[in-house]
Amino acid sequence: MGSEKKQAEMIREISGVNPLKCMKCGKCSATCPSFNEMDIKPHQFVSYVINEDIESLVNSKSLWKCLSCFACVERCPRDVKPGKLIDAARQLVVRQKGQDYLSADEIPELLDPELPQQLLVSAFRRYRR
Amino acid sequence: MQELKDRARELLADGTVKRVLGWKIGDLPYNPEPAYFETEESLKDFVYNGFCGANLSKYMIEASKLDGKTMVCLKPCDTYSFNQLMKEHRVDREKAYIAGVGCKGKLDIEKIRKQGIKAIERIEGAGICDEAETLKIQTVYGEKTCAYADAMLERCHVCKGKEHKIYDELIGESKETADADRFDEVAAIEAMSPEEKFAFFQKELSKCIRCNACRNVCPACSCRKCVFDSTKFDSSQKANVDSFEEKMFHIIRAFHVAGRCTDCGECSRVCPQGIPLHLFNRKFIKDINELYGEYQAGEDTGAKAPLTDYTFEDAEPSIVGKRG
Amino acid sequence: MSIEKKEFRPKIVAFCCNWCSYAGADLAGSSRLGYPADVKIIRVPCSCRVNPMFILRAFEKGADGVIMCGCHPGDCHYSTGNYYARRRMTLLFSMLDYIGVENGRTRVEWVSAAEGVKFSDTMNEFVEKIYSLGENVRLGDLRCRS
Amino acid sequence: MQRIGVFVCHCGSNIAATVDVAKVAEMALMEPGVVHAEDYQYMCSEAGQAKIAEAVHEKNLTGVVVCSCSPRMHEATFRKAAERAGLNPYMVEIANIREHCSWIHKDMEEATKKAVILMRAAVAKVNLNTPLKEGESRVTKRALVIGGGIAGIQTALDIADAGYEVDIVEKTPSIGGRMSQLDKTFPTLDCSACILTPKMVEAAAHEKITIYTYSEVEKVSGFVGEFTVDIRKKARHVDMDKCTGCGVCQEKCPSKKAPSEFNRGLNKRSAIYTPFAQAIPNVPVIDCDNCIKFKTGKCGICAKVCQAGAIDYEQQDEILTEKYGAIVVATGFDTINLEKYDEYAYSQSPDVITSLELERVMNAAGPTHGHLERLSDGKAPKEMVFIQCVGSRCSDDRGKSYCSKICCMYTAKHAMLIRDKYPDVNVTVFYIDVRTPGKNFDEFYRRAVEQYGVNYIKGQVGKVIPQPDGKLLVQASDLLDNQQILKEADMVVLATAIEPNPDVRKIATMLTASIDTNNFLTEAHAKLRPVESPTAGIFLSGVCQGPKDIPETVAQAGAAAVKAVGLLAKDKLMTNPCTAHADELLCNGCSTCENVCPYGAITYEEKEVNDHGIREVRRIANVNNALCQGCGACTVACPSGAMDLKGFSNRQIIAEVDAICR
């Protein structure tokens, strides 16, 4: 993987989010159900991307504590959507390692038809390796 | 015709009118031409037959400036044009004595020629009083016949009706000639693909030699000076030099007469190149009828013209892409 | 001399009424809402000032698309101008369609002074349409082509 | 041939950053008629204008093209500059290379190319320009103020004091507006009613002011100096002349189920009502939707108890038509609908209220008679939470992108008043930023914190969860401590965003006044003409133009009044010289143009003309320049092209078309 700068750019591209729109209101952290388990808080994700400190972000506990519930995405008044940023960071990690937790063939058997799609997708992203 | 001639003589004699506007015998049996007759003597050349298609209403613009009244012979369709000109303050009703002349359809020499009848010396059955259903045509190669209806101008097949919209007296009988839908031709073109449409008009319009006959004969093209002759638009053109100019000319001409054109069909009749120019005007009439309600120019001098009127709910221009 | 195939850049003329659409274009500008530079705006007092002749003239001189923008019906600064314009353009566009000119080359859009976004969106859309139609060959005067 | 000077403006870097201005100037010199071209930093500056004058003199210019910002911005500036230099102002044209070019394009080469083409079009037009002279029109010396809040009242008073007649049209039954609903005002904590009521009385008593309450503007026609306005006086069903304002009807009215608009729906009012005790006029109206008489035909109690016999069930709406020289819009604001902010539980709990509702709760004439209590159970709250920026500063479609400006200050006011009156109530304010620019504003906010112990926490509230015990669980963040906070509150107050009165769009349409995406009326210039609409004769007062507090509103109201008075003081106005004109040699006299003229400016006359030696009397169109507004409808209706529009002639527009397509 390239430099930190390039990673920050990739996060922007994957997430489709412009972190500069953030006005630092903290509504994301206010709304986050995993707040207490996170070392880097949702509102801080934005600063890490702006400051191009992706290293800290990908090594954080938060990366795996985010539930992808998207409450912050839903409530963010500025369209910054920290949930998407952390999701993008996660993808960087996942893409880099390239080792999936499950293989695609194993999945259908494990599926519960009642399971919400979004949960499935986010679970994939987090437990793939 | 005799009745018409007699009446003209009477009106000239008693001074009711100063001149008669009618048709005079041409140099060939099928080309009578519009003419003024100021003396009883000159009336000997007066003629009114199936070839007298010319719409005389436009001549009344100039005749309105002359001293005294003019007796003008108007066929039913010509009276629409007269009304429209009156609405536009171009003719003076007081200066006209309108003889509403009967009509049983006007003839198109091109249609006769198309049947292979050439070198015509004499035509019988074209007279206005003739009940004949066929024309007897004496040619250099012997006598030929042709059904009257087959020799009629296109416009007579889609005739608006034989009722005179304005007149001082009616002379002569009429016979209904309408046997086709006025908008069939337009609808057929509308149904074509853009490429076919383009090819069709490209073919027709490329024949245009910009002789201005259509413009000169058109009772709606009554401008003192046409925009295509004036410097106001930087649009004055002497001749066609590219494939666009005649399109521009004919579209704009049709646009300028839209809502004013009575569909008298003179443009197509006089076109030396045989371009079906009425297809432009009739397209506008069809659109106006469909989009803004039925409107017949010249029918009623009080009605608001479609292009000087509007409703809040008028169709948006985007309708053009959505129809058909 | 080599003949290079030039990249097609359309010429697009936009007639905008002074009160709504020109102001809408200004708002698009001050809001930095971009649209392709192919669009050039001509200011007219009202959409009813747009003579069909201007539109045909533009095509004759090589325009690939002509768009007219005015106040929304009912909002005309001159009360009724755009109602007349609406009829005129409807008939003109119908005629162009009738003679086989691609319908997408002409367009009317009502854009208010507040609709900077709509102005820019409309122009982007229109330019895209013209790109898809390619060069106007049916109405142009070939002499004007370089 | 014209001698044209082309001036290309850098507009600082606004244009120069994207357009190669020197190149545009260089290309200009290659255009026919151009004898001078230069570029300059700021053409609109004095120095820039001097450059035009200098070139006009030195190069003997007959025409000027300025490549700059929108003509809607500086056309007048440059025309005046040219006029001072002795040139006819209408020999100046603007090529808009800022709004229509540099601001929307990024690529320098492309933007420069376009700027050159826009310059060419303007040059082509100027080549065909002719000097034009302005006409004159009358000024009706009377103003209309739309809206009877503090902005409208102040504007009307200032205009009236200058000696001109003013009419106020107010939609609701009383003047007073939003300010009458407020309890106290920041930063001095004056009682709102105490300072507003005298102004209302003064306006009502002023001999130059006529107030139409319960009335709406229905139709506006005409133009600056001569507007004609239809005002609908809605049927009050109470005779204004007979009513003594005794209030017995309201007391006896059996229908008391309608939500009180004045108290923001927090309590009920009778079907016949005056919105509040100090209403002006003190004449009730019957709300037909809630009146038993109107709904069932039975009742009529108000008519029976009215000693003055003022009740008139048959009364109909009345349409008044008045003429005005100037119109001031003062339509004010409302709070936004909170439907899209479910996370704050506004619709779920009566104890979550807006700040405007809190004003009514705190007010002695309000639904709780001024006692701070929960609207659910009437209990006194112990913990109060204020949430800032609810719906303001949002870039999504739920709220408004702007800052509502007044919330920080009124929240500090509320917090302070509560801590002062109920010292045992804890007050917490969740803020994003505290914005207190204004005289004594920051001091006021600091007092709330330092003297009154209001707890300010930086961090937005994520959600409010009503608890089974009636408490409200507030989940928020404290960004400075990097904590998530869960706090139980008894009442939550939302600093709800304000938006222009929803009716303003309709009014702006009638006035043909520009309006922005947020429905605020657009000013003619954001800095230099902040109280005028771009539409001549229309002025802006108060929040209809943008969020502002009372002192700012009053200041703007005065400014709008001065601008209106400046207009009314004139006897005549110069009219737009860009009018239609018929070429008498081309005119057919067909009346087509007359049929499309919206102003009745075209008449026909029999006139002798000399057409290349032929003298004859013809029917010719004649345009009345005072009536013609220059729309150009006639020019297209005219088949012969006889009708043309000065300043936007057929040849000029075609020259522009040609230049663009070249």
PDB file of N, CA, C and O in Angstrom, chain B residues 197-198 201 233-234 241-242 244 247-248 255 279-280 283-284 287 292 306 309-312 314-317 320-321 323, chain C residues 51-53 56-57 60 80 83-84 86-88 90-91 93-95 97-100 103 108 110 138-141 143:
ATOM      1  N   LYS B 197     -38.257  11.677 -42.434  1.00  0.00           N
ATOM      2  CA  LYS B 197     -38.798  13.038 -42.488  1.00  0.00           C
ATOM      3  C   LYS B 197     -37.775  13.963 -43.122  1.00  0.00           C
ATOM      4  O   LYS B 197     -38.077  14.751 -44.024  1.00  0.00           O
ATOM      5  N   PHE B 198     -36.550  13.827 -42.616  1.00  0.00           N
ATOM      6  CA  PHE B 198     -35.503  14.715 -43.103  1.00  0.00           C
ATOM      7  C   PHE B 198     -35.288  14.498 -44.600  1.00  0.00           C
ATOM      8  O   PHE B 198     -35.217  15.457 -45.368  1.00  0.00           O
ATOM      9  N   PHE B 201     -38.236  16.058 -46.668  1.00  0.00           N
ATOM     10  CA  PHE B 201     -38.221  17.517 -46.825  1.00  0.00           C
ATOM     11  C   PHE B 201     -36.970  17.999 -47.548  1.00  0.00           C
ATOM     12  O   PHE B 201     -37.010  18.984 -48.280  1.00  0.00           O
ATOM     13  N   PHE B 233     -33.101  41.825 -40.020  1.00  0.00           N
ATOM     14  CA  PHE B 233     -32.674  40.575 -39.397  1.00  0.00           C
ATOM     15  C   PHE B 233     -31.341  40.092 -39.962  1.00  0.00           C
ATOM     16  O   PHE B 233     -30.912  38.999 -39.693  1.00  0.00           O
ATOM     17  N   ASP B 234     -30.724  40.877 -40.777  1.00  0.00           N
ATOM     18  CA  ASP B 234     -29.560  40.408 -41.509  1.00  0.00           C
ATOM     19  C   ASP B 234     -29.913  39.108 -42.215  1.00  0.00           C
ATOM     20  O   ASP B 234     -29.135  38.161 -42.263  1.00  0.00           O
ATOM     21  N   VAL B 241     -28.041  29.508 -51.367  1.00  0.00           N
ATOM     22  CA  VAL B 241     -26.680  29.093 -51.627  1.00  0.00           C
ATOM     23  C   VAL B 241     -26.331  27.859 -50.817  1.00  0.00           C
ATOM     24  O   VAL B 241     -25.281  27.294 -50.983  1.00  0.00           O
ATOM     25  N   ASP B 242     -27.203  27.473 -49.931  1.00  0.00           N
ATOM     26  CA  ASP B 242     -26.909  26.238 -49.228  1.00  0.00           C
ATOM     27  C   ASP B 242     -28.225  25.567 -48.869  1.00  0.00           C
ATOM     28  O   ASP B 242     -29.295  26.123 -49.031  1.00  0.00           O
ATOM     29  N   PHE B 244     -29.585  24.972 -46.231  1.00  0.00           N
ATOM     30  CA  PHE B 244     -30.357  25.399 -45.080  1.00  0.00           C
ATOM     31  C   PHE B 244     -31.290  26.555 -45.383  1.00  0.00           C
ATOM     32  O   PHE B 244     -32.360  26.675 -44.814  1.00  0.00           O
ATOM     33  N   LYS B 247     -34.845  26.001 -46.091  1.00  0.00           N
ATOM     34  CA  LYS B 247     -35.552  25.474 -44.928  1.00  0.00           C
ATOM     35  C   LYS B 247     -35.917  26.620 -44.005  1.00  0.00           C
ATOM     36  O   LYS B 247     -37.027  26.755 -43.538  1.00  0.00           O
ATOM     37  N   MET B 248     -34.926  27.450 -43.755  1.00  0.00           N
ATOM     38  CA  MET B 248     -35.129  28.613 -42.909  1.00  0.00           C
ATOM     39  C   MET B 248     -36.266  29.461 -43.466  1.00  0.00           C
ATOM     40  O   MET B 248     -37.174  29.851 -42.756  1.00  0.00           O
ATOM     41  N   PHE B 255     -44.142  29.954 -40.100  1.00  0.00           N
ATOM     42  CA  PHE B 255     -44.322  30.445 -38.729  1.00  0.00           C
ATOM     43  C   PHE B 255     -44.996  31.811 -38.729  1.00  0.00           C
ATOM     44  O   PHE B 255     -45.869  32.091 -37.912  1.00  0.00           O
ATOM     45  N   LEU B 279     -47.936  21.628 -46.740  1.00  0.00           N
ATOM     46  CA  LEU B 279     -47.642  20.691 -45.658  1.00  0.00           C
ATOM     47  C   LEU B 279     -47.044  21.396 -44.445  1.00  0.00           C
ATOM     48  O   LEU B 279     -47.176  20.923 -43.319  1.00  0.00           O
ATOM     49  N   PHE B 280     -46.369  22.507 -44.684  1.00  0.00           N
ATOM     50  CA  PHE B 280     -45.837  23.290 -43.556  1.00  0.00           C
ATOM     51  C   PHE B 280     -46.980  23.964 -42.802  1.00  0.00           C
ATOM     52  O   PHE B 280     -47.104  23.866 -41.590  1.00  0.00           O
ATOM     53  N   LYS B 283     -49.265  21.641 -40.980  1.00  0.00           N
ATOM     54  CA  LYS B 283     -48.680  21.076 -39.760  1.00  0.00           C
ATOM     55  C   LYS B 283     -48.956  22.025 -38.589  1.00  0.00           C
ATOM     56  O   LYS B 283     -49.361  21.604 -37.511  1.00  0.00           O
ATOM     57  N   PHE B 284     -48.739  23.309 -38.814  1.00  0.00           N
ATOM     58  CA  PHE B 284     -49.016  24.282 -37.752  1.00  0.00           C
ATOM     59  C   PHE B 284     -50.495  24.270 -37.379  1.00  0.00           C
ATOM     60  O   PHE B 284     -50.854  24.340 -36.218  1.00  0.00           O
ATOM     61  N   ASP B 287     -51.187  21.213 -35.315  1.00  0.00           N
ATOM     62  CA  ASP B 287     -50.674  21.378 -33.954  1.00  0.00           C
ATOM     63  C   ASP B 287     -51.555  22.321 -33.143  1.00  0.00           C
ATOM     64  O   ASP B 287     -51.867  22.066 -31.987  1.00  0.00           O
ATOM     65  N   TYR B 292     -54.194  23.679 -28.830  1.00  0.00           N
ATOM     66  CA  TYR B 292     -54.862  24.875 -28.287  1.00  0.00           C
ATOM     67  C   TYR B 292     -56.342  24.949 -28.650  1.00  0.00           C
ATOM     68  O   TYR B 292     -56.976  25.956 -28.414  1.00  0.00           O
ATOM     69  N   PRO B 306     -54.388  32.088 -32.245  1.00  0.00           N
ATOM     70  CA  PRO B 306     -53.711  31.194 -31.284  1.00  0.00           C
ATOM     71  C   PRO B 306     -52.353  31.688 -30.817  1.00  0.00           C
ATOM     72  O   PRO B 306     -51.975  31.431 -29.690  1.00  0.00           O
ATOM     73  N   ASP B 309     -52.562  34.465 -28.073  1.00  0.00           N
ATOM     74  CA  ASP B 309     -53.410  34.036 -26.974  1.00  0.00           C
ATOM     75  C   ASP B 309     -52.643  32.993 -26.164  1.00  0.00           C
ATOM     76  O   ASP B 309     -51.589  32.512 -26.601  1.00  0.00           O
ATOM     77  N   TYR B 310     -53.152  32.640 -24.983  1.00  0.00           N
ATOM     78  CA  TYR B 310     -52.508  31.587 -24.203  1.00  0.00           C
ATOM     79  C   TYR B 310     -53.484  31.129 -23.130  1.00  0.00           C
ATOM     80  O   TYR B 310     -54.474  31.800 -22.862  1.00  0.00           O
ATOM     81  N   THR B 311     -53.216  29.982 -22.567  1.00  0.00           N
ATOM     82  CA  THR B 311     -53.906  29.608 -21.336  1.00  0.00           C
ATOM     83  C   THR B 311     -52.824  29.212 -20.344  1.00  0.00           C
ATOM     84  O   THR B 311     -51.694  28.911 -20.731  1.00  0.00           O
ATOM     85  N   PHE B 312     -53.178  29.243 -19.061  1.00  0.00           N
ATOM     86  CA  PHE B 312     -52.178  28.919 -18.039  1.00  0.00           C
ATOM     87  C   PHE B 312     -51.704  27.478 -18.189  1.00  0.00           C
ATOM     88  O   PHE B 312     -50.596  27.139 -17.831  1.00  0.00           O
ATOM     89  N   ASP B 314     -51.347  25.672 -20.948  1.00  0.00           N
ATOM     90  CA  ASP B 314     -50.826  25.259 -22.254  1.00  0.00           C
ATOM     91  C   ASP B 314     -49.764  24.179 -22.132  1.00  0.00           C
ATOM     92  O   ASP B 314     -49.027  24.136 -21.144  1.00  0.00           O
ATOM     93  N   ALA B 315     -49.683  23.357 -23.169  1.00  0.00           N
ATOM     94  CA  ALA B 315     -48.662  22.309 -23.191  1.00  0.00           C
ATOM     95  C   ALA B 315     -47.272  22.932 -23.149  1.00  0.00           C
ATOM     96  O   ALA B 315     -47.048  24.025 -23.668  1.00  0.00           O
ATOM     97  N   GLU B 316     -46.348  22.244 -22.507  1.00  0.00           N
ATOM     98  CA  GLU B 316     -44.952  22.679 -22.500  1.00  0.00           C
ATOM     99  C   GLU B 316     -44.310  22.258 -23.825  1.00  0.00           C
ATOM    100  O   GLU B 316     -44.708  21.259 -24.422  1.00  0.00           O
ATOM    101  N   PRO B 317     -43.281  22.996 -24.263  1.00  0.00           N
ATOM    102  CA  PRO B 317     -42.624  22.620 -25.521  1.00  0.00           C
ATOM    103  C   PRO B 317     -42.087  21.186 -25.508  1.00  0.00           C
ATOM    104  O   PRO B 317     -41.931  20.567 -26.558  1.00  0.00           O
ATOM    105  N   VAL B 320     -43.383  18.021 -27.545  1.00  0.00           N
ATOM    106  CA  VAL B 320     -43.007  17.638 -28.902  1.00  0.00           C
ATOM    107  C   VAL B 320     -42.305  16.280 -28.920  1.00  0.00           C
ATOM    108  O   VAL B 320     -42.569  15.446 -29.766  1.00  0.00           O
ATOM    109  N   GLY B 321     -41.431  16.081 -27.928  1.00  0.00           N
ATOM    110  CA  GLY B 321     -40.711  14.816 -27.885  1.00  0.00           C
ATOM    111  C   GLY B 321     -41.547  13.678 -27.340  1.00  0.00           C
ATOM    112  O   GLY B 321     -41.198  12.517 -27.490  1.00  0.00           O
ATOM    113  N   ARG B 323     -44.970  13.227 -27.827  1.00  0.00           N
ATOM    114  CA  ARG B 323     -46.093  12.730 -28.643  1.00  0.00           C
ATOM    115  C   ARG B 323     -45.602  11.666 -29.598  1.00  0.00           C
ATOM    116  O   ARG B 323     -44.516  11.758 -30.151  1.00  0.00           O
TER     117      ARG B 323
ATOM    118  N   ASN C  51     -37.036  35.267 -30.899  1.00  0.00           N
ATOM    119  CA  ASN C  51     -37.651  35.062 -32.193  1.00  0.00           C
ATOM    120  C   ASN C  51     -37.201  33.703 -32.729  1.00  0.00           C
ATOM    121  O   ASN C  51     -36.019  33.383 -32.655  1.00  0.00           O
ATOM    122  N   PRO C  52     -38.120  32.913 -33.277  1.00  0.00           N
ATOM    123  CA  PRO C  52     -37.718  31.628 -33.867  1.00  0.00           C
ATOM    124  C   PRO C  52     -36.563  31.808 -34.847  1.00  0.00           C
ATOM    125  O   PRO C  52     -35.709  30.944 -35.003  1.00  0.00           O
ATOM    126  N   MET C  53     -36.556  32.965 -35.451  1.00  0.00           N
ATOM    127  CA  MET C  53     -35.484  33.306 -36.386  1.00  0.00           C
ATOM    128  C   MET C  53     -34.117  33.211 -35.714  1.00  0.00           C
ATOM    129  O   MET C  53     -33.153  32.770 -36.337  1.00  0.00           O
ATOM    130  N   LEU C  56     -33.168  29.512 -35.448  1.00  0.00           N
ATOM    131  CA  LEU C  56     -32.760  28.937 -36.735  1.00  0.00           C
ATOM    132  C   LEU C  56     -31.428  29.528 -37.181  1.00  0.00           C
ATOM    133  O   LEU C  56     -30.582  28.833 -37.742  1.00  0.00           O
ATOM    134  N   ARG C  57     -31.262  30.797 -36.886  1.00  0.00           N
ATOM    135  CA  ARG C  57     -30.013  31.450 -37.254  1.00  0.00           C
ATOM    136  C   ARG C  57     -28.829  30.781 -36.550  1.00  0.00           C
ATOM    137  O   ARG C  57     -27.786  30.540 -37.155  1.00  0.00           O
ATOM    138  N   GLU C  60     -28.128  27.637 -38.210  1.00  0.00           N
ATOM    139  CA  GLU C  60     -27.531  27.892 -39.510  1.00  0.00           C
ATOM    140  C   GLU C  60     -26.046  28.177 -39.369  1.00  0.00           C
ATOM    141  O   GLU C  60     -25.231  27.736 -40.167  1.00  0.00           O
ATOM    142  N   THR C  80     -46.991  38.086 -18.836  1.00  0.00           N
ATOM    143  CA  THR C  80     -47.509  37.106 -19.794  1.00  0.00           C
ATOM    144  C   THR C  80     -46.501  36.649 -20.834  1.00  0.00           C
ATOM    145  O   THR C  80     -46.806  35.771 -21.626  1.00  0.00           O
ATOM    146  N   TYR C  83     -45.857  32.988 -21.532  1.00  0.00           N
ATOM    147  CA  TYR C  83     -46.988  32.222 -22.089  1.00  0.00           C
ATOM    148  C   TYR C  83     -46.962  32.262 -23.613  1.00  0.00           C
ATOM    149  O   TYR C  83     -47.205  31.254 -24.277  1.00  0.00           O
ATOM    150  N   TYR C  84     -46.678  33.449 -24.154  1.00  0.00           N
ATOM    151  CA  TYR C  84     -46.579  33.541 -25.616  1.00  0.00           C
ATOM    152  C   TYR C  84     -45.386  32.732 -26.100  1.00  0.00           C
ATOM    153  O   TYR C  84     -45.458  31.995 -27.080  1.00  0.00           O
ATOM    154  N   ARG C  86     -44.063  30.220 -24.784  1.00  0.00           N
ATOM    155  CA  ARG C  86     -44.317  28.782 -24.669  1.00  0.00           C
ATOM    156  C   ARG C  86     -45.024  28.261 -25.916  1.00  0.00           C
ATOM    157  O   ARG C  86     -44.651  27.228 -26.473  1.00  0.00           O
ATOM    158  N   ARG C  87     -46.051  29.008 -26.367  1.00  0.00           N
ATOM    159  CA  ARG C  87     -46.746  28.577 -27.592  1.00  0.00           C
ATOM    160  C   ARG C  87     -45.827  28.628 -28.795  1.00  0.00           C
ATOM    161  O   ARG C  87     -45.790  27.720 -29.620  1.00  0.00           O
ATOM    162  N   ARG C  88     -45.088  29.741 -28.907  1.00  0.00           N
ATOM    163  CA  ARG C  88     -44.225  29.893 -30.078  1.00  0.00           C
ATOM    164  C   ARG C  88     -43.215  28.766 -30.147  1.00  0.00           C
ATOM    165  O   ARG C  88     -42.986  28.181 -31.218  1.00  0.00           O
ATOM    166  N   THR C  90     -43.259  25.830 -28.669  1.00  0.00           N
ATOM    167  CA  THR C  90     -43.890  24.524 -28.872  1.00  0.00           C
ATOM    168  C   THR C  90     -44.104  24.294 -30.364  1.00  0.00           C
ATOM    169  O   THR C  90     -43.762  23.241 -30.908  1.00  0.00           O
ATOM    170  N   LEU C  91     -44.660  25.294 -31.035  1.00  0.00           N
ATOM    171  CA  LEU C  91     -44.934  25.140 -32.466  1.00  0.00           C
ATOM    172  C   LEU C  91     -43.647  25.030 -33.271  1.00  0.00           C
ATOM    173  O   LEU C  91     -43.524  24.200 -34.169  1.00  0.00           O
ATOM    174  N   PHE C  93     -40.678  23.983 -32.269  1.00  0.00           N
ATOM    175  CA  PHE C  93     -39.998  22.709 -32.017  1.00  0.00           C
ATOM    176  C   PHE C  93     -40.736  21.575 -32.721  1.00  0.00           C
ATOM    177  O   PHE C  93     -40.129  20.642 -33.242  1.00  0.00           O
ATOM    178  N   SER C  94     -42.062  21.684 -32.724  1.00  0.00           N
ATOM    179  CA  SER C  94     -42.850  20.662 -33.394  1.00  0.00           C
ATOM    180  C   SER C  94     -42.526  20.662 -34.880  1.00  0.00           C
ATOM    181  O   SER C  94     -42.410  19.609 -35.510  1.00  0.00           O
ATOM    182  N   MET C  95     -42.355  21.854 -35.430  1.00  0.00           N
ATOM    183  CA  MET C  95     -42.033  21.957 -36.856  1.00  0.00           C
ATOM    184  C   MET C  95     -40.659  21.379 -37.136  1.00  0.00           C
ATOM    185  O   MET C  95     -40.467  20.647 -38.110  1.00  0.00           O
ATOM    186  N   ASP C  97     -39.152  19.126 -35.470  1.00  0.00           N
ATOM    187  CA  ASP C  97     -39.292  17.677 -35.338  1.00  0.00           C
ATOM    188  C   ASP C  97     -39.894  17.093 -36.617  1.00  0.00           C
ATOM    189  O   ASP C  97     -39.483  16.054 -37.109  1.00  0.00           O
ATOM    190  N   TYR C  98     -40.853  17.834 -37.170  1.00  0.00           N
ATOM    191  CA  TYR C  98     -41.600  17.425 -38.360  1.00  0.00           C
ATOM    192  C   TYR C  98     -40.704  17.325 -39.584  1.00  0.00           C
ATOM    193  O   TYR C  98     -40.890  16.479 -40.442  1.00  0.00           O
ATOM    194  N   ILE C  99     -39.714  18.233 -39.632  1.00  0.00           N
ATOM    195  CA  ILE C  99     -38.857  18.157 -40.821  1.00  0.00           C
ATOM    196  C   ILE C  99     -37.639  17.276 -40.560  1.00  0.00           C
ATOM    197  O   ILE C  99     -36.705  17.232 -41.353  1.00  0.00           O
ATOM    198  N   GLY C 100     -37.647  16.600 -39.408  1.00  0.00           N
ATOM    199  CA  GLY C 100     -36.627  15.583 -39.185  1.00  0.00           C
ATOM    200  C   GLY C 100     -35.398  16.040 -38.432  1.00  0.00           C
ATOM    201  O   GLY C 100     -34.376  15.370 -38.451  1.00  0.00           O
ATOM    202  N   ASN C 103     -35.107  16.042 -32.087  1.00  0.00           N
ATOM    203  CA  ASN C 103     -35.865  16.790 -31.106  1.00  0.00           C
ATOM    204  C   ASN C 103     -35.022  17.284 -29.925  1.00  0.00           C
ATOM    205  O   ASN C 103     -35.277  18.319 -29.344  1.00  0.00           O
ATOM    206  N   VAL C 108     -36.732  23.983 -23.969  1.00  0.00           N
ATOM    207  CA  VAL C 108     -37.158  25.135 -23.181  1.00  0.00           C
ATOM    208  C   VAL C 108     -37.169  24.684 -21.735  1.00  0.00           C
ATOM    209  O   VAL C 108     -37.620  23.582 -21.423  1.00  0.00           O
ATOM    210  N   TRP C 110     -37.896  26.294 -17.712  1.00  0.00           N
ATOM    211  CA  TRP C 110     -38.222  27.455 -16.885  1.00  0.00           C
ATOM    212  C   TRP C 110     -37.315  27.427 -15.653  1.00  0.00           C
ATOM    213  O   TRP C 110     -37.343  26.463 -14.892  1.00  0.00           O
ATOM    214  N   ARG C 138     -28.102  18.600 -39.859  1.00  0.00           N
ATOM    215  CA  ARG C 138     -29.355  18.744 -40.614  1.00  0.00           C
ATOM    216  C   ARG C 138     -29.784  20.193 -40.777  1.00  0.00           C
ATOM    217  O   ARG C 138     -30.549  20.506 -41.661  1.00  0.00           O
ATOM    218  N   LEU C 139     -29.331  21.043 -39.887  1.00  0.00           N
ATOM    219  CA  LEU C 139     -29.783  22.422 -39.992  1.00  0.00           C
ATOM    220  C   LEU C 139     -28.669  23.386 -40.337  1.00  0.00           C
ATOM    221  O   LEU C 139     -28.913  24.530 -40.637  1.00  0.00           O
ATOM    222  N   GLY C 140     -27.465  22.944 -40.222  1.00  0.00           N
ATOM    223  CA  GLY C 140     -26.370  23.885 -40.373  1.00  0.00           C
ATOM    224  C   GLY C 140     -26.112  24.297 -41.803  1.00  0.00           C
ATOM    225  O   GLY C 140     -26.455  23.593 -42.749  1.00  0.00           O
ATOM    226  N   ASP C 141     -25.498  25.439 -41.922  1.00  0.00           N
ATOM    227  CA  ASP C 141     -24.988  25.881 -43.203  1.00  0.00           C
ATOM    228  C   ASP C 141     -23.563  25.341 -43.259  1.00  0.00           C
ATOM    229  O   ASP C 141     -22.713  25.705 -42.471  1.00  0.00           O
ATOM    230  N   ARG C 143     -21.167  25.882 -44.979  1.00  0.00           N
ATOM    231  CA  ARG C 143     -20.085  26.841 -45.178  1.00  0.00           C
ATOM    232  C   ARG C 143     -19.542  27.367 -43.860  1.00  0.00           C
ATOM    233  O   ARG C 143     -18.452  27.890 -43.781  1.00  0.00           O
TER     234      ARG C 143
END
